[in-house]
Amino acid sequence: WAAICIQDDLDVKVMMAGSTLRKVKSRSWKKQRHFRLLEDGMTIWYKSRWAGKGHSTFSVTEVEAVREGHQSEVLLSIAEEFSADLCFTLVFHGRQGNLDLVAESPEEAQAWIQGVRKLIHRAQTMDEKERLDQWVWDWFQKADKNKDGKMNFKEVRKLLKMMNVEMNEEHTALPFSFQMADKSQSGSLEIEQFVHFYKILTQRDEVWKVFQDYSGDGEKLMLEELENFLRVEQQEGEQSAQHAQELIDSYEPSESAKKEGAMSLDGFQMYLCSQQGSIFKPEHRDLYQDMSQPLSHYFISSSHNTYLLENQLRGQSSLEAYIQALKRGCRCVEVDCWDGSDGEPVVYHGHTLTSKIVFKDVISTIKEYAFKASDFPVILSLENHCSVEQQTIMAEHLSQILGDMLLTTLLDGQVPQQLPSPQELKGKILLKAKKIGGFEDCLDETMTDEVSDEEDIANGDAESPTVENPPAEICSSNDFAFYLPLLQISKSKLSRQLSDLVVYCKSVHFHGFDHARLHAKCYEMSSFSESKAKRLAKEAGTEFVQYNTRQLCRIYPSGLRTDSSNYNPQDMWNVGCQIVALNFQTAGLEMDLNDGLFRQNHCCGYVLKHDFMRDGNTQFTPEKPEERKDYRPLRLSIQVISGQQLPKVNQKEGSIVDPLVRVEIYGVPQDQAKEETSHINNNGFNPVWNETLNFIIHTPELALVRFVVEDYDKASRNDFIGQFTLPFTCIQAGYRHIHLLSKDGTAIPPASIFVNVSITELT
């Protein structure tokens, strides 16, 4: 048990004994809370001394990292009051806010910092068996109300209901399984016996049947039999022989079976539930693509209004939002800059009630986190509304803070004929902004360039242009973004120093595809609103694809999306748009698709477009995929077999989910499709569907497949349980588990769906 293995650690002992820590939300909100680690070694419990029975808990598995000292905006704001050696921040996965804490002594702070780090490491290095054991242990702890380490039959039934299993008295397997596990016949189960009972209850007939099909004696799979399974069912071909031996070495728990070169049912189930047995090709999780092609040949994970944690009218601007986006592999972040009252430029959503953060702090944060998730280049998309004076200050901050990270000169000193590659730009930050002239021109050093934002609105290159004295009633209205184009527009001038920092990403007005083909330079890029991009994709798909082979383009959400909702990025990827900017702070289908596309290639934020989208003379159009010369549609057949340990949606006692599975295809218009299974009443624990869903995929290279599990409700909308999205090209055929993710994109082990996938050519 994780708890038992690590309980002797001195730091963990301090955590188990408990500590009074200050929970800090702002400079004025600092309250004492009693924190302690529970006996399971995974759950942190805390409560106010005065709040009666009310308490909160979270699992160590939810914590991504521990930051020491004043490493959050909140703790920085109280730095004068509490020294750095007392302060630490727990950073959670997904979109959950940080927990900022202050200890009473440096020693206590260190015990919690090191203790939580050890527990995170322990949780991350558990194998599948340990993880499942831990999960069962957690449930046992929750249900053992009197803490005597035992559970009688009535308590076990109650626990199973908590675990999402509907077991009535007539359920014959339940008393029988209980008696089998109660070896001492005491009428109650201790933890080890409960684990045995749980395993009896969760023996999976559907896995046993597959095992039986290939096992000669029904007891084990000999090496040859396992090879046969891998070749026939998992479609592994030539590599199946070597792979069979590797799987036995990795997953077989029985030493005697290993010596025999065989795999037991336990080992077989552990392999199927592992990452290697998942639907995602393991080799595509690594950096497997060619990273030496021009930037325009890649899809680039991109964020819109990156500084916002919430909506774009009243939401909070925060450095944390940049940290979260960069940690998720985002490679293009947006910085909206406005004149600050004290001469320091600020970042916020102009003419709204969003809070402001200081530009130089944003750049310092980007410097620190730019290359933690990926070594490949980060593009700073600058939305510049500052005076020339404050633009010059911005240029100074960019140069001084970023230093050598900021790319300020051409790589080889030559005027580029094509963009450099992600490989050549490793560790570099590129500025996307307006620029005076081009590399081809020899310009007078004193020249400034007047750029009218009016032109940019027509083009969609400025989401919130500089406006002089907008009417108050418009400023306070939700429709402000809608009225922007109608307001008086000012002329903005560019600072020479800022202009000189722009190298490969010069913002320009889009004059049409014909003009671009004849006159555009590879380092020039335009921005398009979602509606304009969608219209161009429909009207001139082939030209848009050709344009995107040579130049970068950026797509951004409509100004009317005041709730920071997102558009479907698939429409833009279909025509090769690289920088498809989404509100990373908003969970949902669109971010699932973004996460799905960029889950491959080591989550590095760059995905190589397929060859027919990199050829400047391509005739491909998403509207007519069958006209492509190497058109090869495929049939995707998914047998949805069963589900495992699906989480409860409604935590009310007695509520059990009625799950269904829906498979959704996103791709070219002809590939958009959805099919779903029927729902299973009252079983989130081990529902069995055995239903097959079929699809024809016309452009497999662009398709994404999303698996969604919902709790069926005949009276209202189904509740979301979990999802997993991946590129069609990353799917492994055969018997596979799909490990579900929460709405936030974080893992919810051990919840999964068991499927059999078949991909065949259309005959």
PDB file of C-alpha atoms in Angstrom, residues 138-343:
ATOM      1  CA  ASP A 138      -9.568   4.890  -0.489  1.00  0.00           C
ATOM      2  CA  TRP A 139     -13.142   3.603  -0.751  1.00  0.00           C
ATOM      3  CA  PHE A 140     -12.670   1.254   2.209  1.00  0.00           C
ATOM      4  CA  GLN A 141     -11.433   4.189   4.319  1.00  0.00           C
ATOM      5  CA  LYS A 142     -14.489   6.272   3.346  1.00  0.00           C
ATOM      6  CA  ALA A 143     -16.923   3.503   4.265  1.00  0.00           C
ATOM      7  CA  ASP A 144     -15.306   2.308   7.503  1.00  0.00           C
ATOM      8  CA  LYS A 145     -17.222   4.824   9.592  1.00  0.00           C
ATOM      9  CA  ASN A 146     -16.195   3.528  13.052  1.00  0.00           C
ATOM     10  CA  LYS A 147     -12.572   3.084  11.921  1.00  0.00           C
ATOM     11  CA  ASP A 148     -12.287  -0.459  13.285  1.00  0.00           C
ATOM     12  CA  GLY A 149     -10.693  -1.677  10.035  1.00  0.00           C
ATOM     13  CA  LYS A 150     -13.612  -4.051   9.340  1.00  0.00           C
ATOM     14  CA  MET A 151     -16.827  -4.003   7.339  1.00  0.00           C
ATOM     15  CA  ASN A 152     -19.896  -6.175   7.765  1.00  0.00           C
ATOM     16  CA  PHE A 153     -22.219  -7.244   4.946  1.00  0.00           C
ATOM     17  CA  LYS A 154     -24.549  -4.246   5.414  1.00  0.00           C
ATOM     18  CA  GLU A 155     -21.612  -1.790   5.287  1.00  0.00           C
ATOM     19  CA  VAL A 156     -20.240  -3.517   2.173  1.00  0.00           C
ATOM     20  CA  ARG A 157     -23.593  -3.107   0.401  1.00  0.00           C
ATOM     21  CA  LYS A 158     -23.648   0.573   1.335  1.00  0.00           C
ATOM     22  CA  LEU A 159     -20.076   0.984   0.087  1.00  0.00           C
ATOM     23  CA  LEU A 160     -20.889  -0.622  -3.260  1.00  0.00           C
ATOM     24  CA  LYS A 161     -23.717   1.889  -3.716  1.00  0.00           C
ATOM     25  CA  MET A 162     -21.221   4.687  -3.010  1.00  0.00           C
ATOM     26  CA  MET A 163     -18.979   3.109  -5.662  1.00  0.00           C
ATOM     27  CA  ASN A 164     -21.768   3.346  -8.259  1.00  0.00           C
ATOM     28  CA  VAL A 165     -22.984  -0.277  -8.102  1.00  0.00           C
ATOM     29  CA  GLU A 166     -26.668  -1.051  -7.636  1.00  0.00           C
ATOM     30  CA  MET A 167     -26.786  -4.309  -5.667  1.00  0.00           C
ATOM     31  CA  ASN A 168     -30.199  -5.423  -4.384  1.00  0.00           C
ATOM     32  CA  GLU A 169     -30.780  -8.288  -1.936  1.00  0.00           C
ATOM     33  CA  GLU A 170     -31.581 -10.682  -4.785  1.00  0.00           C
ATOM     34  CA  HIS A 171     -28.176 -10.134  -6.374  1.00  0.00           C
ATOM     35  CA  THR A 172     -26.997 -13.719  -5.874  1.00  0.00           C
ATOM     36  CA  ALA A 173     -23.304 -13.024  -6.539  1.00  0.00           C
ATOM     37  CA  LEU A 174     -23.048 -10.579  -3.648  1.00  0.00           C
ATOM     38  CA  PRO A 175     -23.588 -12.839  -0.566  1.00  0.00           C
ATOM     39  CA  PHE A 176     -21.655 -15.644  -2.256  1.00  0.00           C
ATOM     40  CA  SER A 177     -18.678 -13.359  -3.045  1.00  0.00           C
ATOM     41  CA  PHE A 178     -18.800 -11.993   0.503  1.00  0.00           C
ATOM     42  CA  GLN A 179     -18.645 -15.490   1.985  1.00  0.00           C
ATOM     43  CA  MET A 180     -15.764 -16.460  -0.329  1.00  0.00           C
ATOM     44  CA  ALA A 181     -13.762 -13.446   0.843  1.00  0.00           C
ATOM     45  CA  ASP A 182     -14.663 -13.887   4.544  1.00  0.00           C
ATOM     46  CA  LYS A 183     -12.179 -16.701   5.065  1.00  0.00           C
ATOM     47  CA  SER A 184     -12.273 -16.404   8.874  1.00  0.00           C
ATOM     48  CA  GLN A 185     -16.125 -16.565   8.758  1.00  0.00           C
ATOM     49  CA  SER A 186     -16.329 -13.641  11.190  1.00  0.00           C
ATOM     50  CA  GLY A 187     -19.173 -11.957   9.281  1.00  0.00           C
ATOM     51  CA  SER A 188     -16.945  -8.984   8.411  1.00  0.00           C
ATOM     52  CA  LEU A 189     -14.080  -8.214   6.016  1.00  0.00           C
ATOM     53  CA  GLU A 190     -10.744  -6.618   6.833  1.00  0.00           C
ATOM     54  CA  ILE A 191      -9.060  -4.531   4.135  1.00  0.00           C
ATOM     55  CA  GLU A 192      -7.109  -7.398   2.509  1.00  0.00           C
ATOM     56  CA  GLN A 193     -10.254  -9.553   2.470  1.00  0.00           C
ATOM     57  CA  PHE A 194     -12.252  -6.667   1.048  1.00  0.00           C
ATOM     58  CA  VAL A 195      -9.704  -6.320  -1.785  1.00  0.00           C
ATOM     59  CA  HIS A 196     -10.132 -10.049  -2.481  1.00  0.00           C
ATOM     60  CA  PHE A 197     -13.935  -9.611  -2.410  1.00  0.00           C
ATOM     61  CA  TYR A 198     -13.673  -6.608  -4.763  1.00  0.00           C
ATOM     62  CA  LYS A 199     -11.577  -8.651  -7.210  1.00  0.00           C
ATOM     63  CA  ILE A 200     -14.120 -11.498  -7.196  1.00  0.00           C
ATOM     64  CA  LEU A 201     -16.851  -8.946  -7.889  1.00  0.00           C
ATOM     65  CA  THR A 202     -14.915  -7.254 -10.691  1.00  0.00           C
ATOM     66  CA  GLN A 203     -13.796 -10.321 -12.572  1.00  0.00           C
ATOM     67  CA  ARG A 204     -14.565  -9.322 -16.111  1.00  0.00           C
ATOM     68  CA  ASP A 205     -16.363 -11.922 -18.185  1.00  0.00           C
ATOM     69  CA  GLU A 206     -15.730  -9.994 -21.396  1.00  0.00           C
ATOM     70  CA  VAL A 207     -11.929 -10.108 -20.851  1.00  0.00           C
ATOM     71  CA  TRP A 208     -12.112 -13.766 -19.757  1.00  0.00           C
ATOM     72  CA  LYS A 209     -13.953 -14.648 -23.011  1.00  0.00           C
ATOM     73  CA  VAL A 210     -11.232 -13.054 -25.167  1.00  0.00           C
ATOM     74  CA  PHE A 211      -8.588 -14.848 -23.079  1.00  0.00           C
ATOM     75  CA  GLN A 212     -10.409 -18.188 -23.567  1.00  0.00           C
ATOM     76  CA  ASP A 213     -10.484 -17.729 -27.359  1.00  0.00           C
ATOM     77  CA  TYR A 214      -6.676 -17.863 -27.482  1.00  0.00           C
ATOM     78  CA  SER A 215      -5.751 -20.024 -24.460  1.00  0.00           C
ATOM     79  CA  GLY A 216      -5.303 -23.727 -25.132  1.00  0.00           C
ATOM     80  CA  ASP A 217      -5.849 -24.849 -21.548  1.00  0.00           C
ATOM     81  CA  GLY A 218      -8.104 -21.984 -20.391  1.00  0.00           C
ATOM     82  CA  GLU A 219      -5.598 -21.179 -17.617  1.00  0.00           C
ATOM     83  CA  LYS A 220      -2.822 -19.263 -19.372  1.00  0.00           C
ATOM     84  CA  LEU A 221      -1.624 -17.881 -22.690  1.00  0.00           C
ATOM     85  CA  MET A 222       1.613 -19.492 -23.810  1.00  0.00           C
ATOM     86  CA  LEU A 223       4.056 -17.213 -25.694  1.00  0.00           C
ATOM     87  CA  GLU A 224       2.850 -18.478 -29.083  1.00  0.00           C
ATOM     88  CA  GLU A 225      -0.814 -18.031 -28.114  1.00  0.00           C
ATOM     89  CA  LEU A 226      -0.166 -14.454 -26.950  1.00  0.00           C
ATOM     90  CA  GLU A 227       1.698 -13.767 -30.230  1.00  0.00           C
ATOM     91  CA  ASN A 228      -1.290 -15.111 -32.116  1.00  0.00           C
ATOM     92  CA  PHE A 229      -3.644 -12.779 -30.180  1.00  0.00           C
ATOM     93  CA  LEU A 230      -1.390  -9.764 -30.872  1.00  0.00           C
ATOM     94  CA  ARG A 231      -1.154 -10.576 -34.573  1.00  0.00           C
ATOM     95  CA  VAL A 232      -4.834 -11.437 -35.233  1.00  0.00           C
ATOM     96  CA  GLU A 233      -6.747  -9.158 -32.834  1.00  0.00           C
ATOM     97  CA  GLN A 234      -4.325  -6.306 -32.134  1.00  0.00           C
ATOM     98  CA  GLN A 235      -3.123  -6.219 -35.766  1.00  0.00           C
ATOM     99  CA  GLU A 236       0.539  -5.957 -34.745  1.00  0.00           C
ATOM    100  CA  GLY A 237       1.922  -8.019 -37.615  1.00  0.00           C
ATOM    101  CA  GLU A 238       5.647  -8.797 -37.628  1.00  0.00           C
ATOM    102  CA  GLN A 239       6.479  -7.185 -34.276  1.00  0.00           C
ATOM    103  CA  SER A 240       4.070  -9.433 -32.314  1.00  0.00           C
ATOM    104  CA  ALA A 241       6.711 -12.088 -31.357  1.00  0.00           C
ATOM    105  CA  GLN A 242       9.100  -9.706 -29.608  1.00  0.00           C
ATOM    106  CA  HIS A 243       6.208  -7.694 -28.163  1.00  0.00           C
ATOM    107  CA  ALA A 244       4.614 -10.806 -26.586  1.00  0.00           C
ATOM    108  CA  GLN A 245       7.744 -11.483 -24.509  1.00  0.00           C
ATOM    109  CA  GLU A 246       7.971  -7.803 -23.470  1.00  0.00           C
ATOM    110  CA  LEU A 247       4.333  -7.856 -22.283  1.00  0.00           C
ATOM    111  CA  ILE A 248       4.893 -10.965 -20.157  1.00  0.00           C
ATOM    112  CA  ASP A 249       7.989  -9.352 -18.589  1.00  0.00           C
ATOM    113  CA  SER A 250       6.085  -6.120 -17.902  1.00  0.00           C
ATOM    114  CA  TYR A 251       2.625  -7.234 -16.779  1.00  0.00           C
ATOM    115  CA  GLU A 252       2.640 -10.859 -15.576  1.00  0.00           C
ATOM    116  CA  PRO A 253       2.408 -10.832 -11.735  1.00  0.00           C
ATOM    117  CA  SER A 254       3.127 -14.551 -11.295  1.00  0.00           C
ATOM    118  CA  GLU A 255       6.825 -15.473 -11.257  1.00  0.00           C
ATOM    119  CA  SER A 256       6.086 -19.121 -12.124  1.00  0.00           C
ATOM    120  CA  ALA A 257       4.060 -18.073 -15.209  1.00  0.00           C
ATOM    121  CA  LYS A 258       6.921 -15.769 -16.239  1.00  0.00           C
ATOM    122  CA  LYS A 259       9.420 -18.635 -16.001  1.00  0.00           C
ATOM    123  CA  GLU A 260       7.116 -20.704 -18.172  1.00  0.00           C
ATOM    124  CA  GLY A 261       6.961 -17.887 -20.741  1.00  0.00           C
ATOM    125  CA  ALA A 262       3.207 -17.578 -20.183  1.00  0.00           C
ATOM    126  CA  MET A 263       0.605 -14.958 -19.255  1.00  0.00           C
ATOM    127  CA  SER A 264      -2.198 -15.537 -16.730  1.00  0.00           C
ATOM    128  CA  LEU A 265      -5.652 -13.929 -16.901  1.00  0.00           C
ATOM    129  CA  ASP A 266      -4.476 -11.359 -14.284  1.00  0.00           C
ATOM    130  CA  GLY A 267      -1.465 -10.409 -16.424  1.00  0.00           C
ATOM    131  CA  PHE A 268      -3.630 -10.267 -19.553  1.00  0.00           C
ATOM    132  CA  GLN A 269      -6.109  -7.905 -17.888  1.00  0.00           C
ATOM    133  CA  MET A 270      -3.277  -5.716 -16.560  1.00  0.00           C
ATOM    134  CA  TYR A 271      -1.809  -5.435 -20.081  1.00  0.00           C
ATOM    135  CA  LEU A 272      -5.205  -4.514 -21.574  1.00  0.00           C
ATOM    136  CA  CYS A 273      -5.719  -1.829 -18.894  1.00  0.00           C
ATOM    137  CA  SER A 274      -2.214  -0.344 -19.326  1.00  0.00           C
ATOM    138  CA  GLN A 275      -1.066   2.521 -21.575  1.00  0.00           C
ATOM    139  CA  GLN A 276       0.215  -0.076 -24.078  1.00  0.00           C
ATOM    140  CA  GLY A 277      -3.250  -1.588 -24.181  1.00  0.00           C
ATOM    141  CA  SER A 278      -4.921   1.812 -24.588  1.00  0.00           C
ATOM    142  CA  ILE A 279      -6.482   3.092 -27.805  1.00  0.00           C
ATOM    143  CA  PHE A 280      -3.636   5.603 -28.334  1.00  0.00           C
ATOM    144  CA  LYS A 281      -0.594   4.330 -30.284  1.00  0.00           C
ATOM    145  CA  PRO A 282       2.292   4.424 -27.758  1.00  0.00           C
ATOM    146  CA  GLU A 283       4.820   5.454 -30.429  1.00  0.00           C
ATOM    147  CA  HIS A 284       2.718   8.535 -31.273  1.00  0.00           C
ATOM    148  CA  ARG A 285       3.003   9.760 -27.679  1.00  0.00           C
ATOM    149  CA  ASP A 286       6.717  10.344 -28.357  1.00  0.00           C
ATOM    150  CA  LEU A 287       8.230  13.035 -30.572  1.00  0.00           C
ATOM    151  CA  TYR A 288       7.776  11.053 -33.786  1.00  0.00           C
ATOM    152  CA  GLN A 289       7.327  13.762 -36.428  1.00  0.00           C
ATOM    153  CA  ASP A 290       9.849  15.570 -38.635  1.00  0.00           C
ATOM    154  CA  MET A 291      10.491  18.933 -36.919  1.00  0.00           C
ATOM    155  CA  SER A 292      12.754  20.354 -39.654  1.00  0.00           C
ATOM    156  CA  GLN A 293      10.047  21.741 -41.986  1.00  0.00           C
ATOM    157  CA  PRO A 294       8.971  25.419 -42.251  1.00  0.00           C
ATOM    158  CA  LEU A 295       6.751  26.700 -39.419  1.00  0.00           C
ATOM    159  CA  SER A 296       3.862  27.081 -41.873  1.00  0.00           C
ATOM    160  CA  HIS A 297       3.749  23.273 -42.251  1.00  0.00           C
ATOM    161  CA  TYR A 298       2.608  22.705 -38.655  1.00  0.00           C
ATOM    162  CA  PHE A 299      -0.552  23.134 -36.614  1.00  0.00           C
ATOM    163  CA  ILE A 300       0.454  25.182 -33.553  1.00  0.00           C
ATOM    164  CA  SER A 301      -1.363  25.013 -30.203  1.00  0.00           C
ATOM    165  CA  SER A 302      -2.590  28.588 -29.670  1.00  0.00           C
ATOM    166  CA  SER A 303      -4.378  30.568 -26.978  1.00  0.00           C
ATOM    167  CA  HIS A 304      -6.654  33.631 -27.217  1.00  0.00           C
ATOM    168  CA  ASN A 305      -6.842  36.302 -24.482  1.00  0.00           C
ATOM    169  CA  THR A 306      -4.284  34.181 -22.640  1.00  0.00           C
ATOM    170  CA  TYR A 307      -4.210  36.546 -19.657  1.00  0.00           C
ATOM    171  CA  LEU A 308      -7.820  35.740 -18.641  1.00  0.00           C
ATOM    172  CA  LEU A 309      -8.845  33.122 -16.075  1.00  0.00           C
ATOM    173  CA  GLU A 310     -12.566  33.653 -16.741  1.00  0.00           C
ATOM    174  CA  ASN A 311     -14.797  35.620 -19.149  1.00  0.00           C
ATOM    175  CA  GLN A 312     -13.664  38.603 -21.186  1.00  0.00           C
ATOM    176  CA  LEU A 313     -15.997  41.247 -19.742  1.00  0.00           C
ATOM    177  CA  ARG A 314     -15.452  40.971 -16.000  1.00  0.00           C
ATOM    178  CA  GLY A 315     -12.956  38.146 -15.569  1.00  0.00           C
ATOM    179  CA  GLN A 316      -9.697  38.246 -13.673  1.00  0.00           C
ATOM    180  CA  SER A 317      -6.454  38.808 -15.604  1.00  0.00           C
ATOM    181  CA  SER A 318      -3.693  36.710 -14.088  1.00  0.00           C
ATOM    182  CA  LEU A 319      -0.146  35.524 -14.629  1.00  0.00           C
ATOM    183  CA  GLU A 320      -1.467  32.069 -13.644  1.00  0.00           C
ATOM    184  CA  ALA A 321      -3.434  31.958 -16.893  1.00  0.00           C
ATOM    185  CA  TYR A 322      -0.150  32.195 -18.882  1.00  0.00           C
ATOM    186  CA  ILE A 323       1.439  29.525 -16.674  1.00  0.00           C
ATOM    187  CA  GLN A 324      -1.507  27.144 -17.189  1.00  0.00           C
ATOM    188  CA  ALA A 325      -1.559  27.635 -20.981  1.00  0.00           C
ATOM    189  CA  LEU A 326       2.214  27.163 -21.368  1.00  0.00           C
ATOM    190  CA  LYS A 327       2.202  24.077 -19.141  1.00  0.00           C
ATOM    191  CA  ARG A 328      -0.468  22.583 -21.438  1.00  0.00           C
ATOM    192  CA  GLY A 329       1.927  22.902 -24.371  1.00  0.00           C
ATOM    193  CA  CYS A 330       0.456  26.115 -25.815  1.00  0.00           C
ATOM    194  CA  ARG A 331       2.989  27.683 -28.230  1.00  0.00           C
ATOM    195  CA  CYS A 332       1.255  30.949 -29.164  1.00  0.00           C
ATOM    196  CA  VAL A 333       0.059  33.260 -26.389  1.00  0.00           C
ATOM    197  CA  GLU A 334      -1.708  36.605 -26.701  1.00  0.00           C
ATOM    198  CA  VAL A 335      -0.676  39.778 -24.898  1.00  0.00           C
ATOM    199  CA  ASP A 336      -3.129  42.738 -25.085  1.00  0.00           C
ATOM    200  CA  CYS A 337      -1.121  45.852 -24.163  1.00  0.00           C
ATOM    201  CA  TRP A 338      -2.458  49.233 -23.053  1.00  0.00           C
ATOM    202  CA  ASP A 339      -0.886  52.361 -21.583  1.00  0.00           C
ATOM    203  CA  GLY A 340      -0.476  52.112 -17.801  1.00  0.00           C
ATOM    204  CA  SER A 341      -1.129  55.187 -15.638  1.00  0.00           C
ATOM    205  CA  ASP A 342       2.363  55.072 -14.103  1.00  0.00           C
ATOM    206  CA  GLY A 343       4.227  54.775 -17.404  1.00  0.00           C
TER     207      GLY A 343
END
